[in-house]
Amino acid sequence: MKIVVLKFGGTSVGSIKRIKNVANIIHSYHKKGYRLIVVSSAMSGVTNDLIRKSKEISENFISTEYDVLVSSGEQAACSLIAARLSHIGLKSRSWLSWQVPIITNDNYKNAKILFISKKKILDYLKKGGIPIVTGFQGIDINNRITTIGRGGSDASAIMLAKFFDAERCIIYTDVEGIYTTDPNKLKKARKIKVISYEEMLEMSSLGAKVMQPVSIQDARLNRINIEVKSSFTKKTGTLITKRKNIINNKIIAGISSTQNDAKITLVGVKDKPGVAAMIFKPLSKNLINVDMVVQNISANGKETDLTFTIKTDDLKKTKKIIEANKNIKFRKLLLKKDVSKVSIIGVGMVTTPGVTFRMFQSLAKKNINIQVISTSEIKISVLIDKKNTKKALIALHKEFKLDYYR
Ligand code: ASP
Ligand code: MG
């Protein structure tokens, strides 16, 4: 049986008109002969509204009831879709997670899907039905309702695709796909036709907020092809797949940039074992997220400089913590706001020499000073002055030939 999972996000089902449109999209796949499992999120704003209500009842709203409450938006959306499909003459019904059932652990508010029972849904598919399954929710072994974390209906869709061995999982959302860089920052950003899981993971952890990184990782582990597309246009979206499926790969798939970063340098810290740990321990205890870290080679063997980046919001707190840290000595503390991390991402750099050079050279040509560099297998990041971000994006986008659709 050729199964395709279709997932609709909150904005795609955000109004009655949009739900009717979603029903038409489902109908078009049905006409092509696919067996469909549809997953829906709550109508946009509904989950937030329920969370607001819970806070008004109690700041410590009991978590078992919290999940019953906040998962209810999905029930309404699924029923509306199923009823609209019935209206246009298709066999469809809603499936709440307990009816499937979708089994999770009992980590309320942030549960993990462990198992999805196939039997009832398969029977229903065989009878020609279109099941509309609630995203975001599950039940634990005690039959209590659970939810799997904000934005969790992506993960619901991926797990359904996994258990039902679906050919593809199509994520309908309010953007047309994944772009070479943020289209709001750069007009020349282009939609990417196909991208590997690894590249997508880097892009999304660097800020391309189209899908939850966890669900991309799940898709990668289970080799599920994902297509991200908009429910508002008929245009093709972006396919996220394994590297092997990508021919004519560009060296660089995309470029990302961050906002609101700050840089901290400790000048003249002792160059001996344990110093870095002493610096970072209280920061991690205070949940301050440290990103790029570099330590200079010490010129005299006694002292060195240590630089790292954090979010600007954490700057004051970080300064306090470092100044209060009795376990470390340094000569000077330098703080700099308004820096930005610009990263180029692409599996092609593994096999293509000279990518680093090309990146540095094109920034140099634009007179952009690089303050910190960090690399991973498929990513090179540089820290620059925030005011140069756009200039850097333009230069790199051109250098790596991303100005044209691939
Ligand atoms: N409705 C849930 C939320 O807003 C789940 C989702 O949208 O994926 O977090
Ligand atoms: Mg959502």
Coordinates of C-alpha atoms and ligand atoms in Angstrom, one line a residue:
M1 CA 0.0 0.0 0.0
K2 CA 1.4 3.4 -1.0
I3 CA 0.9 5.6 2.0
V4 CA 1.6 9.3 2.2
V5 CA 1.4 11.3 5.4
L6 CA 0.0 14.9 5.0
K7 CA 0.6 17.3 7.9
F8 CA -1.1 20.6 8.2
G9 CA 0.3 23.3 10.5
G10 CA -1.7 25.8 12.5
T11 CA -1.8 28.6 9.9
S12 CA -2.8 26.1 7.2
V13 CA -6.0 25.3 9.2
G14 CA -6.2 28.8 10.7
S15 CA -9.7 29.7 9.5
I16 CA -12.8 27.9 8.1
K17 CA -11.8 29.1 4.6
R18 CA -8.4 27.6 5.0
I19 CA -9.8 24.3 6.3
K20 CA -12.0 24.1 3.2
N21 CA -8.9 24.6 1.1
V22 CA -7.0 21.9 3.1
A23 CA -9.9 19.5 2.3
N24 CA -9.4 20.3 -1.4
I25 CA -5.7 19.6 -1.1
I26 CA -6.4 16.2 0.6
H27 CA -9.0 15.5 -2.2
S28 CA -6.4 16.1 -4.9
Y29 CA -4.0 13.5 -3.4
H30 CA -6.9 11.1 -3.0
K31 CA -7.7 11.4 -6.7
K32 CA -4.2 10.4 -7.5
G33 CA -4.8 7.1 -5.7
Y34 CA -2.7 7.6 -2.6
R35 CA -3.7 6.1 0.7
L36 CA -3.5 9.1 3.0
I37 CA -2.9 9.6 6.7
V38 CA -3.6 13.2 7.6
V39 CA -2.2 14.9 10.7
S40 CA -3.4 18.3 11.9
S41 CA -2.2 20.8 14.4
A42 CA -4.7 23.1 16.2
M43 CA -6.0 26.2 14.4
S44 CA -3.4 29.0 14.8
G45 CA -3.6 30.8 18.2
V46 CA -5.7 28.1 19.8
T47 CA -2.9 26.4 21.7
N48 CA -1.5 29.7 22.9
D49 CA -5.0 30.7 24.1
L50 CA -5.4 27.5 26.1
I51 CA -2.0 28.0 27.7
R52 CA -3.0 31.5 28.7
K53 CA -6.1 30.2 30.3
S54 CA -4.2 27.6 32.2
K55 CA -2.0 30.3 33.7
E56 CA -5.0 32.2 34.8
I57 CA -6.3 29.2 36.7
S58 CA -2.9 28.5 38.3
E59 CA 0.8 29.3 37.6
N60 CA 1.4 25.7 38.7
F61 CA -1.4 24.1 36.7
I62 CA -1.1 20.4 37.3
S63 CA 0.7 18.9 34.3
T64 CA -1.6 15.9 33.7
E65 CA -4.6 18.3 33.3
Y66 CA -2.4 20.8 31.3
D67 CA -2.0 18.1 28.6
V68 CA -5.7 17.4 28.4
L69 CA -6.4 21.1 28.0
V70 CA -3.7 22.1 25.5
S71 CA -4.2 19.1 23.3
S72 CA -7.9 19.9 22.8
G73 CA -7.3 22.3 19.9
E74 CA -6.2 19.4 17.7
Q75 CA -9.4 17.6 18.3
A76 CA -11.4 20.5 17.0
A77 CA -9.3 21.0 13.9
C78 CA -9.3 17.3 12.9
S79 CA -13.1 17.1 13.3
L80 CA -13.6 20.2 11.1
I81 CA -11.3 18.7 8.4
A82 CA -13.0 15.3 8.5
A83 CA -16.5 16.8 8.4
R84 CA -15.5 18.9 5.4
L85 CA -14.2 15.8 3.6
S86 CA -17.5 14.1 4.3
H87 CA -19.3 17.1 3.0
I88 CA -17.5 16.8 -0.4
G89 CA -18.4 13.1 -0.5
L90 CA -15.2 11.4 0.9
K91 CA -15.1 8.8 3.6
S92 CA -13.2 10.4 6.5
R93 CA -13.2 10.6 10.3
S94 CA -11.1 12.1 13.0
W95 CA -8.8 9.9 15.1
L96 CA -7.8 11.1 18.5
S97 CA -4.5 9.8 19.8
W98 CA -6.2 7.5 22.3
Q99 CA -8.3 6.0 19.5
V100 CA -5.3 5.0 17.3
P101 CA -3.6 4.7 19.9
I102 CA -0.4 6.6 19.9
I103 CA 1.6 5.6 23.0
T104 CA 4.1 7.9 24.7
N105 CA 6.0 7.9 27.9
D106 CA 4.5 9.8 30.8
N107 CA 6.7 12.8 30.6
Y108 CA 3.8 15.2 30.5
K109 CA 4.1 18.4 28.5
N110 CA 7.1 16.9 26.7
A111 CA 6.4 13.3 26.2
K112 CA 8.0 11.1 23.5
I113 CA 6.2 8.9 21.1
L114 CA 7.2 5.3 21.8
F115 CA 4.8 3.3 19.7
I116 CA 1.9 3.7 17.3
S117 CA -0.6 0.9 16.9
K118 CA -1.3 0.2 13.2
K119 CA -4.2 -2.2 13.1
K120 CA -7.3 0.1 13.3
I121 CA -5.9 2.7 11.0
L122 CA -4.9 0.1 8.4
D123 CA -8.3 -1.5 8.5
Y124 CA -9.8 2.0 8.0
L125 CA -7.4 2.7 5.1
K126 CA -8.4 -0.6 3.5
K127 CA -12.0 0.4 3.6
G128 CA -11.0 3.5 1.6
G129 CA -11.2 5.9 4.6
I130 CA -9.1 9.0 5.1
P131 CA -8.1 9.2 8.8
I132 CA -7.5 12.7 10.2
V133 CA -5.2 12.1 13.2
T134 CA -4.5 14.7 16.0
G135 CA -0.9 15.9 16.1
F136 CA 0.8 16.9 19.2
Q137 CA -1.0 14.4 21.5
G138 CA -0.7 10.8 22.8
I139 CA -1.6 8.6 25.7
D140 CA 0.7 7.0 28.3
I141 CA 0.3 3.4 29.6
N142 CA -2.2 4.6 32.2
N143 CA -4.5 6.0 29.4
R144 CA -3.8 9.6 30.4
I145 CA -3.5 12.2 27.7
T146 CA 0.0 13.5 27.0
T147 CA 1.5 16.2 24.7
I148 CA 4.8 16.0 23.0
G149 CA 6.1 19.6 23.2
R150 CA 5.3 22.8 21.4
G151 CA 5.3 22.4 17.6
G152 CA 5.0 18.7 18.2
S153 CA 2.7 17.8 15.4
D154 CA 5.7 17.7 13.0
A155 CA 7.0 14.9 15.2
S156 CA 3.6 13.2 15.2
A157 CA 3.6 13.2 11.4
I158 CA 7.2 11.9 11.2
M159 CA 6.4 9.1 13.6
L160 CA 3.2 8.1 11.7
A161 CA 5.3 8.0 8.5
K162 CA 7.8 5.8 10.3
F163 CA 5.3 3.3 11.8
F164 CA 3.3 3.1 8.6
D165 CA 6.3 3.0 6.4
A166 CA 5.0 5.9 4.3
E167 CA 6.6 6.8 1.0
R168 CA 6.7 10.4 1.9
C169 CA 5.7 12.9 4.6
I170 CA 4.5 16.2 3.3
I171 CA 4.6 19.1 5.7
Y172 CA 2.1 21.9 4.7
T173 CA 3.0 25.2 6.3
D174 CA 2.9 28.9 5.6
V175 CA 6.2 29.2 3.8
E176 CA 6.9 27.8 0.3
G177 CA 9.9 25.7 1.5
I178 CA 13.5 26.1 2.7
Y179 CA 15.4 29.0 1.3
T180 CA 19.1 29.5 0.7
T181 CA 19.0 32.2 3.3
D182 CA 16.3 34.1 5.1
P183 CA 14.2 35.8 2.4
N184 CA 13.4 38.6 4.8
K185 CA 17.0 39.4 5.0
L186 CA 18.0 38.9 1.4
K187 CA 15.9 39.5 -1.6
K188 CA 18.0 37.1 -3.7
A189 CA 17.2 34.2 -1.4
R190 CA 16.1 31.2 -3.5
K191 CA 13.9 28.2 -2.6
I192 CA 16.0 25.0 -2.4
K193 CA 14.6 22.1 -4.4
V194 CA 16.3 19.4 -2.5
I195 CA 18.4 19.4 0.7
S196 CA 20.0 16.6 2.8
Y197 CA 18.9 15.9 6.4
E198 CA 22.3 17.0 7.7
E199 CA 22.2 20.3 5.9
M200 CA 18.6 20.9 7.0
L201 CA 19.6 20.1 10.6
E202 CA 22.3 22.7 10.5
M203 CA 20.1 25.3 8.9
S204 CA 17.3 24.8 11.4
S205 CA 19.5 24.8 14.5
L206 CA 20.9 28.1 13.1
G207 CA 17.6 29.7 12.9
A208 CA 15.6 28.5 9.8
K209 CA 12.5 27.8 11.8
V210 CA 10.4 25.8 9.4
M211 CA 10.5 22.5 11.2
Q212 CA 11.5 21.3 14.6
P213 CA 15.1 20.1 14.6
V214 CA 14.1 17.0 16.6
S215 CA 11.7 15.8 14.0
I216 CA 14.3 16.3 11.2
Q217 CA 16.6 14.1 13.2
D218 CA 13.9 11.5 13.6
A219 CA 13.3 11.6 9.8
R220 CA 17.0 11.2 9.2
L221 CA 17.3 8.2 11.4
N222 CA 14.3 6.6 9.8
R223 CA 15.1 7.7 6.2
I224 CA 11.8 9.4 5.7
N225 CA 11.5 11.7 2.7
I226 CA 10.0 15.0 3.8
E227 CA 8.5 17.6 1.5
V228 CA 7.9 21.1 3.0
K229 CA 5.5 23.2 1.1
S230 CA 2.9 25.9 1.4
S231 CA -0.8 25.2 1.6
F232 CA -1.5 28.6 0.0
T233 CA 0.1 28.0 -3.4
K234 CA 0.4 25.1 -5.8
K235 CA 4.2 25.5 -6.1
T236 CA 6.6 22.7 -5.4
G237 CA 8.3 22.9 -2.1
T238 CA 11.6 21.6 -0.7
L239 CA 12.4 17.9 -0.5
I240 CA 14.5 16.9 2.5
T241 CA 16.2 13.6 1.9
K242 CA 19.4 11.5 2.2
R243 CA 22.6 12.8 0.6
K244 CA 22.6 9.9 -1.9
N245 CA 19.4 11.1 -3.5
I246 CA 20.8 14.4 -4.4
I247 CA 22.4 14.8 -7.8
N248 CA 23.9 18.0 -9.0
N249 CA 24.6 19.1 -5.5
K250 CA 25.8 22.7 -5.0
I251 CA 28.8 23.0 -2.7
I252 CA 26.9 25.2 -0.4
A253 CA 23.2 24.6 0.3
G254 CA 22.5 27.7 2.3
I255 CA 23.7 30.6 4.4
S256 CA 22.4 31.5 7.8
S257 CA 23.0 34.5 10.1
T258 CA 22.2 35.1 13.7
Q259 CA 21.0 38.2 15.5
N260 CA 21.5 39.4 19.0
D261 CA 24.8 37.8 19.7
A262 CA 27.5 39.2 22.0
K263 CA 31.2 38.4 22.3
I264 CA 33.2 38.2 25.5
T265 CA 36.9 38.1 25.8
L266 CA 38.9 37.3 28.9
V267 CA 42.4 38.7 28.4
G268 CA 45.3 37.2 30.2
V269 CA 43.9 34.1 31.8
K270 CA 46.3 31.5 33.2
D271 CA 47.3 28.9 30.6
K272 CA 46.9 25.7 32.7
P273 CA 44.6 22.7 32.8
G274 CA 41.1 23.3 34.2
V275 CA 40.9 27.0 33.6
A276 CA 38.3 26.8 30.8
A277 CA 36.2 24.4 32.8
M278 CA 36.3 26.9 35.8
I279 CA 35.1 29.7 33.5
F280 CA 32.2 27.8 31.9
K281 CA 30.9 25.8 34.8
P282 CA 29.0 28.6 36.5
L283 CA 27.7 29.7 33.1
S284 CA 26.2 26.4 32.3
K285 CA 24.8 26.1 35.8
N286 CA 23.0 29.4 35.1
L287 CA 21.7 28.0 31.8
I288 CA 23.7 30.5 29.7
N289 CA 24.1 29.1 26.3
V290 CA 27.7 29.5 25.1
D291 CA 28.1 29.2 21.3
M292 CA 31.5 29.8 19.6
V293 CA 34.6 29.4 21.7
V294 CA 38.2 30.1 20.8
Q295 CA 41.4 30.2 22.8
N296 CA 44.5 31.8 21.5
I297 CA 47.9 30.0 21.7
S298 CA 49.7 31.7 24.5
A299 CA 52.8 33.6 23.4
N300 CA 54.7 33.2 26.6
G301 CA 53.3 29.8 27.8
K302 CA 51.8 31.4 30.9
E303 CA 48.8 33.4 29.8
T304 CA 46.3 33.3 27.0
D305 CA 43.1 35.0 25.8
L306 CA 39.7 33.2 25.7
T307 CA 36.8 34.4 23.6
F308 CA 33.3 33.1 23.4
T309 CA 29.8 34.2 22.2
I310 CA 26.5 34.3 24.0
K311 CA 23.0 35.8 23.4
T312 CA 23.0 39.5 24.1
D313 CA 20.1 39.0 26.5
D314 CA 22.6 37.0 28.7
L315 CA 25.3 39.6 28.6
K316 CA 24.7 41.4 32.0
K317 CA 24.2 38.1 33.8
T318 CA 27.4 36.6 32.2
K319 CA 29.4 39.7 33.2
K320 CA 28.3 39.4 36.8
I321 CA 29.0 35.7 37.0
I322 CA 32.5 36.1 35.6
E323 CA 33.4 39.0 37.8
A324 CA 32.1 37.1 40.8
N325 CA 34.1 33.9 39.9
K326 CA 36.8 33.6 42.6
N327 CA 38.4 30.6 40.8
I328 CA 39.7 32.5 37.8
K329 CA 42.1 35.4 37.3
F330 CA 42.4 37.6 34.2
R331 CA 43.8 40.9 33.3
K332 CA 40.8 42.4 31.4
L333 CA 37.3 41.6 30.5
L334 CA 36.1 42.8 27.0
L335 CA 32.4 42.8 26.1
K336 CA 31.1 43.5 22.7
K337 CA 27.5 43.6 21.6
D338 CA 26.2 43.7 18.1
V339 CA 28.1 40.9 16.5
S340 CA 26.5 38.3 14.1
K341 CA 27.5 34.8 13.2
V342 CA 27.3 34.0 9.5
S343 CA 27.5 30.4 8.5
I344 CA 27.7 28.6 5.2
I345 CA 26.3 25.1 5.2
G346 CA 26.8 22.3 2.6
V347 CA 27.8 18.7 2.4
G348 CA 29.7 19.6 -0.7
M349 CA 32.5 21.2 1.3
V350 CA 33.6 17.8 2.6
T351 CA 34.8 16.9 -0.9
T352 CA 35.6 20.3 -2.4
P353 CA 38.9 21.9 -1.4
G354 CA 39.1 25.7 -1.1
V355 CA 35.7 26.5 0.4
T356 CA 37.2 28.1 3.5
F357 CA 39.5 30.2 1.4
R358 CA 36.7 31.4 -0.9
M359 CA 34.6 32.4 2.1
F360 CA 37.4 34.4 3.7
Q361 CA 38.4 36.0 0.5
S362 CA 34.9 37.2 -0.5
L363 CA 34.5 38.7 3.0
A364 CA 38.0 40.3 2.8
K365 CA 37.1 41.9 -0.6
K366 CA 34.2 43.6 1.1
N367 CA 36.5 44.7 3.9
I368 CA 34.6 42.7 6.5
N369 CA 36.7 41.7 9.5
I370 CA 36.4 38.2 10.8
Q371 CA 36.6 38.1 14.6
V372 CA 36.0 34.4 15.4
I373 CA 35.9 31.3 13.2
S374 CA 34.5 27.9 13.9
T375 CA 33.9 24.9 11.7
S376 CA 32.2 21.5 11.6
E377 CA 32.2 18.9 8.9
I378 CA 29.6 20.6 6.8
K379 CA 29.6 24.2 8.2
I380 CA 31.9 27.2 8.5
S381 CA 30.9 30.0 10.8
V382 CA 32.4 33.4 11.2
L383 CA 31.7 36.1 13.7
I384 CA 31.5 39.6 12.2
D385 CA 30.1 43.1 13.2
K386 CA 26.4 43.0 13.0
K387 CA 26.3 46.0 10.7
N388 CA 28.1 44.0 8.0
T389 CA 25.7 41.1 8.0
K390 CA 23.7 42.0 4.9
K391 CA 26.9 42.8 3.0
A392 CA 28.3 39.4 4.0
L393 CA 25.1 37.6 3.0
I394 CA 25.1 39.2 -0.4
A395 CA 28.8 38.5 -1.1
L396 CA 28.6 34.8 0.0
H397 CA 25.3 34.2 -1.7
K398 CA 26.9 35.3 -4.9
E399 CA 30.3 33.6 -4.3
F400 CA 28.7 30.2 -3.9
K401 CA 26.3 30.7 -6.8
L402 CA 23.1 30.6 -4.8
D403 CA 21.5 33.5 -6.7
Y404 CA 19.9 31.0 -9.1
Y405 CA 17.3 28.4 -8.4
R406 CA 18.8 24.9 -8.2
Ligands
ASP1 N1 -0.7 23.0 18.4 C1 0.6 22.7 19.0 C2 1.4 24.0 19.3 O1 1.0 25.0 19.0 C3 1.3 21.7 18.2 C4 1.8 22.2 16.8 O2 1.5 23.3 16.4 O3 2.6 21.5 16.2 O4 2.5 23.9 19.8
MG2 MG 2.3 25.0 15.1

